[in-house]
Short mmCIF file of C-alpha atoms in Angstrom, two decimals:
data_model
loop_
_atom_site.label_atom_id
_atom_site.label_comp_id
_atom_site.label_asym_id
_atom_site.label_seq_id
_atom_site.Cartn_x
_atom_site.Cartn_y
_atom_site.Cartn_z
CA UNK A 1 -3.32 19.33 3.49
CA UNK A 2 -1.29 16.44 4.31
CA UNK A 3 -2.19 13.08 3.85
CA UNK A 4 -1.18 10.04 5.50
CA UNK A 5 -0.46 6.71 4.29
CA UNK A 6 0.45 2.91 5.19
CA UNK A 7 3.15 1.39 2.80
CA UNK A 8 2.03 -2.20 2.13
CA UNK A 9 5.41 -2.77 4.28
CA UNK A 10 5.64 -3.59 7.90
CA UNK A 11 6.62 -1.02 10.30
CA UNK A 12 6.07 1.96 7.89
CA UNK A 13 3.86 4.69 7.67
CA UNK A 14 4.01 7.74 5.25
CA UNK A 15 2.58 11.18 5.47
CA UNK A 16 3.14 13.68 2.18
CA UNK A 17 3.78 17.12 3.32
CA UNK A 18 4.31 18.66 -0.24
CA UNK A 19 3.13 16.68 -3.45
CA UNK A 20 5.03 15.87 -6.44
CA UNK A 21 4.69 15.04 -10.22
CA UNK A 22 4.57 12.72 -12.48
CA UNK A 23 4.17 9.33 -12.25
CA UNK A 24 6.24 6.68 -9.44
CA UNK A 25 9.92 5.99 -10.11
CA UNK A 26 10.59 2.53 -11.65
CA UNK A 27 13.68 1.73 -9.62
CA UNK A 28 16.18 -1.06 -10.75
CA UNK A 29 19.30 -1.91 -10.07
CA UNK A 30 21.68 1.00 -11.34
CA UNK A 31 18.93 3.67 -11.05
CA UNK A 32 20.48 7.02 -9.92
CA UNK A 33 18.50 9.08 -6.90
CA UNK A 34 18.72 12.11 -5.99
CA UNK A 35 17.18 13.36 -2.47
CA UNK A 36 17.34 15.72 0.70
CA UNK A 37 16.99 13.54 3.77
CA UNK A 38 16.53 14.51 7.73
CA UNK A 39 16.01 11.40 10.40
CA UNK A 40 14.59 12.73 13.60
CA UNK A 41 14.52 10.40 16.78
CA UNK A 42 10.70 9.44 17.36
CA UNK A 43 10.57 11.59 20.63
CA UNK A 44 8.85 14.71 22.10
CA UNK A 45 11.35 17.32 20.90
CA UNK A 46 11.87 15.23 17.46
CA UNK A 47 15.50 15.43 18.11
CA UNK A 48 17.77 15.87 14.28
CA UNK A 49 20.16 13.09 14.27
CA UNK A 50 21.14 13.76 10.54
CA UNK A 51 20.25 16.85 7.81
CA UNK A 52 21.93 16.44 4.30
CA UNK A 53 20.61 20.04 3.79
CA UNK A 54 23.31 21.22 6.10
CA UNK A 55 26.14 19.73 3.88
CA UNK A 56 24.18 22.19 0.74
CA UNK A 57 23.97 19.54 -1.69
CA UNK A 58 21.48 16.62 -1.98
CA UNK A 59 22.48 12.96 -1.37
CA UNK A 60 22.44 10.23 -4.23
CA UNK A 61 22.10 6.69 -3.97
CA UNK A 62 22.49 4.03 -6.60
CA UNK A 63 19.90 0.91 -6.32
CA UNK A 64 20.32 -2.52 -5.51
CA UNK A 65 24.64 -1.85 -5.44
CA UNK A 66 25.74 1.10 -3.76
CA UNK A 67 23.85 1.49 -0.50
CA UNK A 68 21.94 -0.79 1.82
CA UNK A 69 19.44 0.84 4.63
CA UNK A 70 17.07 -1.15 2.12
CA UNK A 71 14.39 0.35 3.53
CA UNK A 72 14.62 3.71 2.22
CA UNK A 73 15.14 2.32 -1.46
CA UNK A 74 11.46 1.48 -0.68
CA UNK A 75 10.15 4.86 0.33
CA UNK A 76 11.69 6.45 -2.19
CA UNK A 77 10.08 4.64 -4.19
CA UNK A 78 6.83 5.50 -3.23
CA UNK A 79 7.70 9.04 -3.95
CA UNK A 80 7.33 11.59 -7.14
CA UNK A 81 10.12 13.99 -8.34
CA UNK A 82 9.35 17.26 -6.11
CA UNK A 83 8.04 15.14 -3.61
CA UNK A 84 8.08 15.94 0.10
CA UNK A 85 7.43 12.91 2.91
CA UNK A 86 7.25 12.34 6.12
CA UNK A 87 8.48 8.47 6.71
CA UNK A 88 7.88 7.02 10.31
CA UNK A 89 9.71 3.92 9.93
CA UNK A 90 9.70 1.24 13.15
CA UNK A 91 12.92 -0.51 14.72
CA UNK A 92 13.17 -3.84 12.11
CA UNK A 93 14.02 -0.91 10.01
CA UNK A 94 16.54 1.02 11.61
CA UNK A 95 18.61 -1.33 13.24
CA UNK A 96 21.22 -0.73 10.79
CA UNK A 97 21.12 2.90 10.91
CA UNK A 98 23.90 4.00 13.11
CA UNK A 99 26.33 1.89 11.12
CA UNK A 100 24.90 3.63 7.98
CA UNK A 101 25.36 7.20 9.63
CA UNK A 102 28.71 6.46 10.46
CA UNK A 103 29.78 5.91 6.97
CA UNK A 104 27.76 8.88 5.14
CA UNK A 105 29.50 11.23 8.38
CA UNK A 106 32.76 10.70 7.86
CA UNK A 107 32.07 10.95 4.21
CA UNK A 108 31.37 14.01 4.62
CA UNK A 109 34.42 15.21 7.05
CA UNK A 110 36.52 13.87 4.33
CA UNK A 111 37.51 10.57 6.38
CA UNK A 112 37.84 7.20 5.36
CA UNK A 113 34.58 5.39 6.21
CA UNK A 114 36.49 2.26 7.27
CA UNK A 115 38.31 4.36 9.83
CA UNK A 116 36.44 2.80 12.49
CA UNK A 117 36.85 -1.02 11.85
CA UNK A 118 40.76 -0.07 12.34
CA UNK A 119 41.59 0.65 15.31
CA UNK A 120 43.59 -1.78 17.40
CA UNK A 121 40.88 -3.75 19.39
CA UNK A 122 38.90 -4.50 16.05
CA UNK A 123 37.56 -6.88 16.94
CA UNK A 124 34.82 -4.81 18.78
CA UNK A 125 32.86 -3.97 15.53
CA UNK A 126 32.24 -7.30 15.03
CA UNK A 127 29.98 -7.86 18.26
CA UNK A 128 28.25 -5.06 19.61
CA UNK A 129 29.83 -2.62 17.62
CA UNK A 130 31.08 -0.79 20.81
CA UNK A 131 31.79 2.56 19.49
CA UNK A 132 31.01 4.56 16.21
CA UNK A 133 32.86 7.40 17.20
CA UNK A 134 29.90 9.41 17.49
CA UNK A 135 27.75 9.43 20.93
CA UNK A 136 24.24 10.07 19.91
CA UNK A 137 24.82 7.19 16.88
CA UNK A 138 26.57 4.90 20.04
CA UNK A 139 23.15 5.42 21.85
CA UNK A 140 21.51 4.18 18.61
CA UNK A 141 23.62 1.24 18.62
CA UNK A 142 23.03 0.49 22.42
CA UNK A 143 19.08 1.17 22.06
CA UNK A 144 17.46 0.55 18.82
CA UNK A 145 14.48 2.91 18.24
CA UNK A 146 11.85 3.64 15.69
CA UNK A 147 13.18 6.65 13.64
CA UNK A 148 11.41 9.22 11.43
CA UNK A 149 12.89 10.39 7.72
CA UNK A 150 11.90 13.36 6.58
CA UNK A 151 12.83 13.14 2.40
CA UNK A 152 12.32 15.57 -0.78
CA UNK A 153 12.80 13.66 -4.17
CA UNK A 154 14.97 15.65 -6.72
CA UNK A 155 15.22 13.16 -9.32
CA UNK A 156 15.35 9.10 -10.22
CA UNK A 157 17.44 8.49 -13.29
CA UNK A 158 18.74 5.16 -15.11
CA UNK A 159 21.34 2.70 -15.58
CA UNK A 160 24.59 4.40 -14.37
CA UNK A 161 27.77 3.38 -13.71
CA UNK A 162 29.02 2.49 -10.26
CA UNK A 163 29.56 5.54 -7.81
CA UNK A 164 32.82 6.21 -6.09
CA UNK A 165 33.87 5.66 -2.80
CA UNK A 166 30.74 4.91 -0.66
CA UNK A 167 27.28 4.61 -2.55
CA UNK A 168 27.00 8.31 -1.72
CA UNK A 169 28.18 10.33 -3.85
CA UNK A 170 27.88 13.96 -3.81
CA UNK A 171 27.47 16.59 -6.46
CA UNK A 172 26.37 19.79 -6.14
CA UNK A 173 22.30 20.06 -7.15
CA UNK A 174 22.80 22.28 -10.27
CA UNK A 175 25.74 19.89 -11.22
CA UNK A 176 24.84 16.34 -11.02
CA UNK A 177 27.00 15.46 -13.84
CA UNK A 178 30.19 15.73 -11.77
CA UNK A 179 29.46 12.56 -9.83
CA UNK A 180 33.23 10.64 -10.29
CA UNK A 181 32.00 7.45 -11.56
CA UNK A 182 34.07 4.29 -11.24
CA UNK A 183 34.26 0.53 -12.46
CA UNK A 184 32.49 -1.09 -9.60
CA UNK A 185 36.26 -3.17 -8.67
CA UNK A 186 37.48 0.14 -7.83
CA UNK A 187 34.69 0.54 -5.07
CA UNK A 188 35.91 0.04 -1.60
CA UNK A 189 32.72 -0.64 0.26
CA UNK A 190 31.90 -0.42 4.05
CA UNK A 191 29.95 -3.62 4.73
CA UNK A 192 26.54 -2.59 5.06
CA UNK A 193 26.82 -1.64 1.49
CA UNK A 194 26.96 -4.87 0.64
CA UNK A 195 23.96 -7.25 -0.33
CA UNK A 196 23.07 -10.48 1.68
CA UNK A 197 24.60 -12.52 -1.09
CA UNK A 198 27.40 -10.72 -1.49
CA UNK A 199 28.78 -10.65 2.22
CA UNK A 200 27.54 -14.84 2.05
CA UNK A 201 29.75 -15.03 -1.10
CA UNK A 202 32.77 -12.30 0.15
CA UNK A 203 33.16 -14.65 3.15
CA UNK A 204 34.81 -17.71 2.07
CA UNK A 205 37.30 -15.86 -0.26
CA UNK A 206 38.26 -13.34 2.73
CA UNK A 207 38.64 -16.41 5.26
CA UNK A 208 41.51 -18.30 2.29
CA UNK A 209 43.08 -15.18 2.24
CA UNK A 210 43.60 -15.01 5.95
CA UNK A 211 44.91 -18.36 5.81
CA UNK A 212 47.16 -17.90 2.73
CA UNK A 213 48.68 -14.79 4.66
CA UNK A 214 49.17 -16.64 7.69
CA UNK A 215 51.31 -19.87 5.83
CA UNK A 216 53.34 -16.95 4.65
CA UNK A 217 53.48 -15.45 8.66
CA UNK A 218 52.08 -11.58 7.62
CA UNK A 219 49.31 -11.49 10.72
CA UNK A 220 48.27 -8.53 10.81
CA UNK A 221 47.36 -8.63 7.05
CA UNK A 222 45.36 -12.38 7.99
CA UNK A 223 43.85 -10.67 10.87
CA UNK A 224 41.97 -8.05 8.64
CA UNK A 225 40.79 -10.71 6.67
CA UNK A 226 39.34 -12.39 9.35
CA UNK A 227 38.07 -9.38 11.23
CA UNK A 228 36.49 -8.34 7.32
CA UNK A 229 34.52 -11.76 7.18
CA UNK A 230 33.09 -11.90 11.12
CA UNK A 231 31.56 -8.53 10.28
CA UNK A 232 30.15 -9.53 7.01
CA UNK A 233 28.21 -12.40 9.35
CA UNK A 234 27.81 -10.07 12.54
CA UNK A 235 25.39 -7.58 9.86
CA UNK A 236 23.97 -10.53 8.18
CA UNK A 237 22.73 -12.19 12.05
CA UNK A 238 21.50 -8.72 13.17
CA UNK A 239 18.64 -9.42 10.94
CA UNK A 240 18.04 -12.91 12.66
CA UNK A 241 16.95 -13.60 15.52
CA UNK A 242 19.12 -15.30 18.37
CA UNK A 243 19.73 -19.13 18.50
CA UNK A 244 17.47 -19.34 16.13
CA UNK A 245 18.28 -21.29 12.88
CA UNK A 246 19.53 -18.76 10.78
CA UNK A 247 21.45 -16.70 13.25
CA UNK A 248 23.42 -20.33 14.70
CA UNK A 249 24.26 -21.38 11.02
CA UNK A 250 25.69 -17.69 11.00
CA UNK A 251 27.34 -18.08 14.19
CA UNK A 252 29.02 -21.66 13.30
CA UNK A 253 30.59 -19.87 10.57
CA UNK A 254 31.55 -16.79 12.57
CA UNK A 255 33.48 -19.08 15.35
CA UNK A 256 36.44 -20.53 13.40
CA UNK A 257 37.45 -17.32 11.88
CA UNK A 258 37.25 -15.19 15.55
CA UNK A 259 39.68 -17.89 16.14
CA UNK A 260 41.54 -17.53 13.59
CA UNK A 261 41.67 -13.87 14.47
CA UNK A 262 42.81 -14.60 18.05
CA UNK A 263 45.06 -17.06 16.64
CA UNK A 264 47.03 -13.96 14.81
CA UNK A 265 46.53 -11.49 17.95
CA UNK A 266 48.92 -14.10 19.72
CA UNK A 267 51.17 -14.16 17.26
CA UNK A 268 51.09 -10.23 17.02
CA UNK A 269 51.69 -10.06 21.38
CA UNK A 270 48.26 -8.47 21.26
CA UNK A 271 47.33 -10.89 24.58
CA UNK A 272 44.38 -8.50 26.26
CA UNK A 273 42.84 -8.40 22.71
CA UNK A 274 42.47 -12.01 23.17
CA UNK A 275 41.44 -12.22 26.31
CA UNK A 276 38.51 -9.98 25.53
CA UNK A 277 37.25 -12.12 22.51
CA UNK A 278 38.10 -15.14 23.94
CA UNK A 279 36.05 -14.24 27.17
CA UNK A 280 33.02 -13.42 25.15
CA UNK A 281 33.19 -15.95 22.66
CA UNK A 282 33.20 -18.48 25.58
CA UNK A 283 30.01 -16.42 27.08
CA UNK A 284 28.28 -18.52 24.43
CA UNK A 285 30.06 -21.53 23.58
CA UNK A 286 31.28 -22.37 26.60
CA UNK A 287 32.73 -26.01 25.69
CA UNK A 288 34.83 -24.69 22.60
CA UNK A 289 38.10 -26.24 23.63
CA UNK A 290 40.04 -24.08 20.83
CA UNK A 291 38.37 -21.21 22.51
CA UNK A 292 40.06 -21.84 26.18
CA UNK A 293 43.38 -23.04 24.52
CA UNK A 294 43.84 -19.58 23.01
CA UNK A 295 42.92 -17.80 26.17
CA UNK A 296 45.06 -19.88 28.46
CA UNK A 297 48.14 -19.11 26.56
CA UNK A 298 46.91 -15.39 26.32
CA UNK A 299 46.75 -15.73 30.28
CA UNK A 300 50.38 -17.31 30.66
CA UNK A 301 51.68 -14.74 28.46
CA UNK A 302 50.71 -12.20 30.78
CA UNK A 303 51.55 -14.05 34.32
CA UNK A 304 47.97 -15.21 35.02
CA UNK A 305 48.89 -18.36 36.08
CA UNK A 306 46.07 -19.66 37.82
CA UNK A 307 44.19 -18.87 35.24
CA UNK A 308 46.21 -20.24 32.99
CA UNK A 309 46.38 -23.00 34.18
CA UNK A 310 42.76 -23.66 34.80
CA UNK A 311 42.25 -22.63 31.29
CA UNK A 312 44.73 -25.85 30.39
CA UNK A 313 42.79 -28.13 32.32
CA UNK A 314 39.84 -27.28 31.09
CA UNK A 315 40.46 -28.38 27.12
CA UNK A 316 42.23 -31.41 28.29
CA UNK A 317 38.85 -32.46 30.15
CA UNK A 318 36.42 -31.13 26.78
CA UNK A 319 38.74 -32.83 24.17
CA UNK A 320 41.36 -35.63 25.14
CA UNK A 321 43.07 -35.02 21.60
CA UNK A 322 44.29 -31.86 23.15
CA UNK A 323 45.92 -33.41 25.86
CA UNK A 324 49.31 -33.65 24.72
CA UNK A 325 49.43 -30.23 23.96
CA UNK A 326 47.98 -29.04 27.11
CA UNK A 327 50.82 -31.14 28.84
CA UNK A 328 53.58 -29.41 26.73
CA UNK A 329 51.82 -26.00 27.65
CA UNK A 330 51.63 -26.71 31.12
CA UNK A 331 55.34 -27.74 31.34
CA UNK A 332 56.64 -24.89 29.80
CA UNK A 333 54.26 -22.49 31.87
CA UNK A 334 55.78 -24.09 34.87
CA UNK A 335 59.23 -23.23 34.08
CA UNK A 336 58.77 -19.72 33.06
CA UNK A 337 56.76 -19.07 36.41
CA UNK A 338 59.58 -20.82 38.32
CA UNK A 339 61.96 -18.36 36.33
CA UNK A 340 59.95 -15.67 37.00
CA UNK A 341 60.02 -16.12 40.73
CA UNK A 342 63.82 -16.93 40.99
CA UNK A 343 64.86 -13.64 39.03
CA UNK A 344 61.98 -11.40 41.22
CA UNK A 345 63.90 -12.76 44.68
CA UNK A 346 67.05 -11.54 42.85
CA UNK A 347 65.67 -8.35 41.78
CA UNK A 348 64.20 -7.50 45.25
CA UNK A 349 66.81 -9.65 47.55
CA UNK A 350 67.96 -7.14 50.26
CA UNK A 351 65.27 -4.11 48.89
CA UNK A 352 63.93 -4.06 52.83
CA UNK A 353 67.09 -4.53 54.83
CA UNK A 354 68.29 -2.14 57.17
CA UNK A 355 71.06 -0.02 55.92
CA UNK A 356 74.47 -0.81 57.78
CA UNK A 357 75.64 2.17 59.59
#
């Protein structure tokens, strides 16, 4: 008979569909665990989005390190080796979850799970996280939903060492042994394996490297760093909520370095790239003068003069410290347009006249 019960967590409620044995894990940092997990959307048809069972081996995570949907650290917890549970878990849970798929999937196809963060437009995984290459996790992303996790407990064992590549390793059930164990330096982490205070802490050092690589003019190297830190504070403010205190301390910090970013897309020629984040940074901060500096010399780079030239205007009118430059920009747009226009009647001088017989 199964039995139902309410975690003393918010959001959570647990029904055992086969019982286990022995007494409740004692989980601490480096434990070892060993599970089968399904999540099933919370709808009429209980839709699979994930089944470890059809990779043939179980899934292990290592606590407190390794892997962070935190919340199924805690209902594994509540769980006894042989264990089978039914988790109904509600949406502060799973916000993360489609993030979290993306990783373990292309685990599992053998693919790097950074793949996604890059791909030219970056930038996009630090906002909405536009695409995660998947559609049914994109839909996730687009409309957070209360998910269900279906979960057997194999085993919970102690202090390890740090797993390779993702906080997922996999060994085969009969072989658990195998697991490729690493110092934790050599662990390349996606960043939702990463604790609060670790992506708080990782973000200062990757923002000095950015700048150390731009003083020595390698961009695209500066621009990872920056993209790496706005997506360390893009996870952290998903868990705030908006304009509120904590998630506008996290957005002070994430400003500078999108600028930064943008800042190295110019450089790069990568102009529509900072249009985009430009545009959207200025959606919400719409009197950042740095902000429409960058996008009006995005917009003269690609002949949008009007724009450009409101752009100009604009950050001489929010900051008067600016204005010098804006003159210097303005003067040199001017030039290049009247360029522009004197080689175009050149190129196209005579195009429409009649043909002498």
């Amino acid at each position: 008979m199964e039995e139902t019960y309410l975690l003393n967590v918010e959001g959570v409620k647990k029904k055992i569909l086969h019982g286990g044995q022995g007494e409740l894990p004692k989980l601490q940092d480096g434990s070892k665990i060993t599970f089968h997990f399904q999540t099933l959307k919370d709808d009429f048809e209980r839709t699979v989005i994930d089944d470890s069972r059809e990779a043939g081996i179980p899934m292990e995570i290592i606590v407190g390190k390794m892997f962070k949907l935190e919340i199924w650290e805690t209902l594994l917890s509540s769980m006894r080796a042989g264990e089978v549970a039914e988790f109904w878990c509600d949406t502060i849970h799973t916000g993360m979850y489609a993030l979290v798929s993306r990783g373990m999937r292309r685990i599992a196809e053998g693919r790097d799970p950074l793949e996604g963060q890059k791909h030219r437009c970056g930038m996009g995984n630090m906002f909405d996280y536009h695409s995660t290459g998947y559609d049914d996790l994109d839909e996730l992303q687009r409309m957070p939903q209360p998910l269900i996790f279906i979960m057997e407990l194999f085993r919970v064992r102690g202090m390890v060492g740090m797993a390779a590549s993702t906080g997922m390793a996999r060994a085969g059930s009969s072989a658990p042994a195998a697991m490729q164990v690493e110092e934790p330096s050599a662990y390349k982490r996606d960043t939702w394996a990463m604790s609060k205070e670790e992506k708080l802490a990782a973000v200062p050092v990757l923002h000095s490297e950015g700048n150390r690589l731009v003083l020595r003019k390698e961009f695209r190297q500066a621009a990872a760093k920056y993209q790496e830190a706005v997506i360390c504070l893009r996870n952290l403010q998903a868990k705030e909520k908006p304009w509120e205190d904590g998630w506008l301390k996290l957005e002070n910090l994430v400003t500078p370095l999108v600028l930064n970013y943008c800042q190295c897309q110019l450089e790069l020629g990568e102009y529509y790239e900072v249009l985009e984040h430009t545009t959207e940074l200025l959606q919400k901060h719409n009197e950042n003068a740095k902000a429409y500096f960058k996008r009006a010399k995005a917009h003269a780079a690609v002949w949008n003069e009007r724009e450009a030239r409101e752009d100009f205007l604009r950050v001489a009118h929010l900051d008067s410290s600016m204005a010098a430059a804006v003159k210097k920009e303005l003067k040199q747009l001017g030039e290049r347009m009247r360029k522009k226009h004197m080689e175009d009647r050149k190129r196209y001088k005579g195009l429409f006249q009649p043909r002498q017989e």
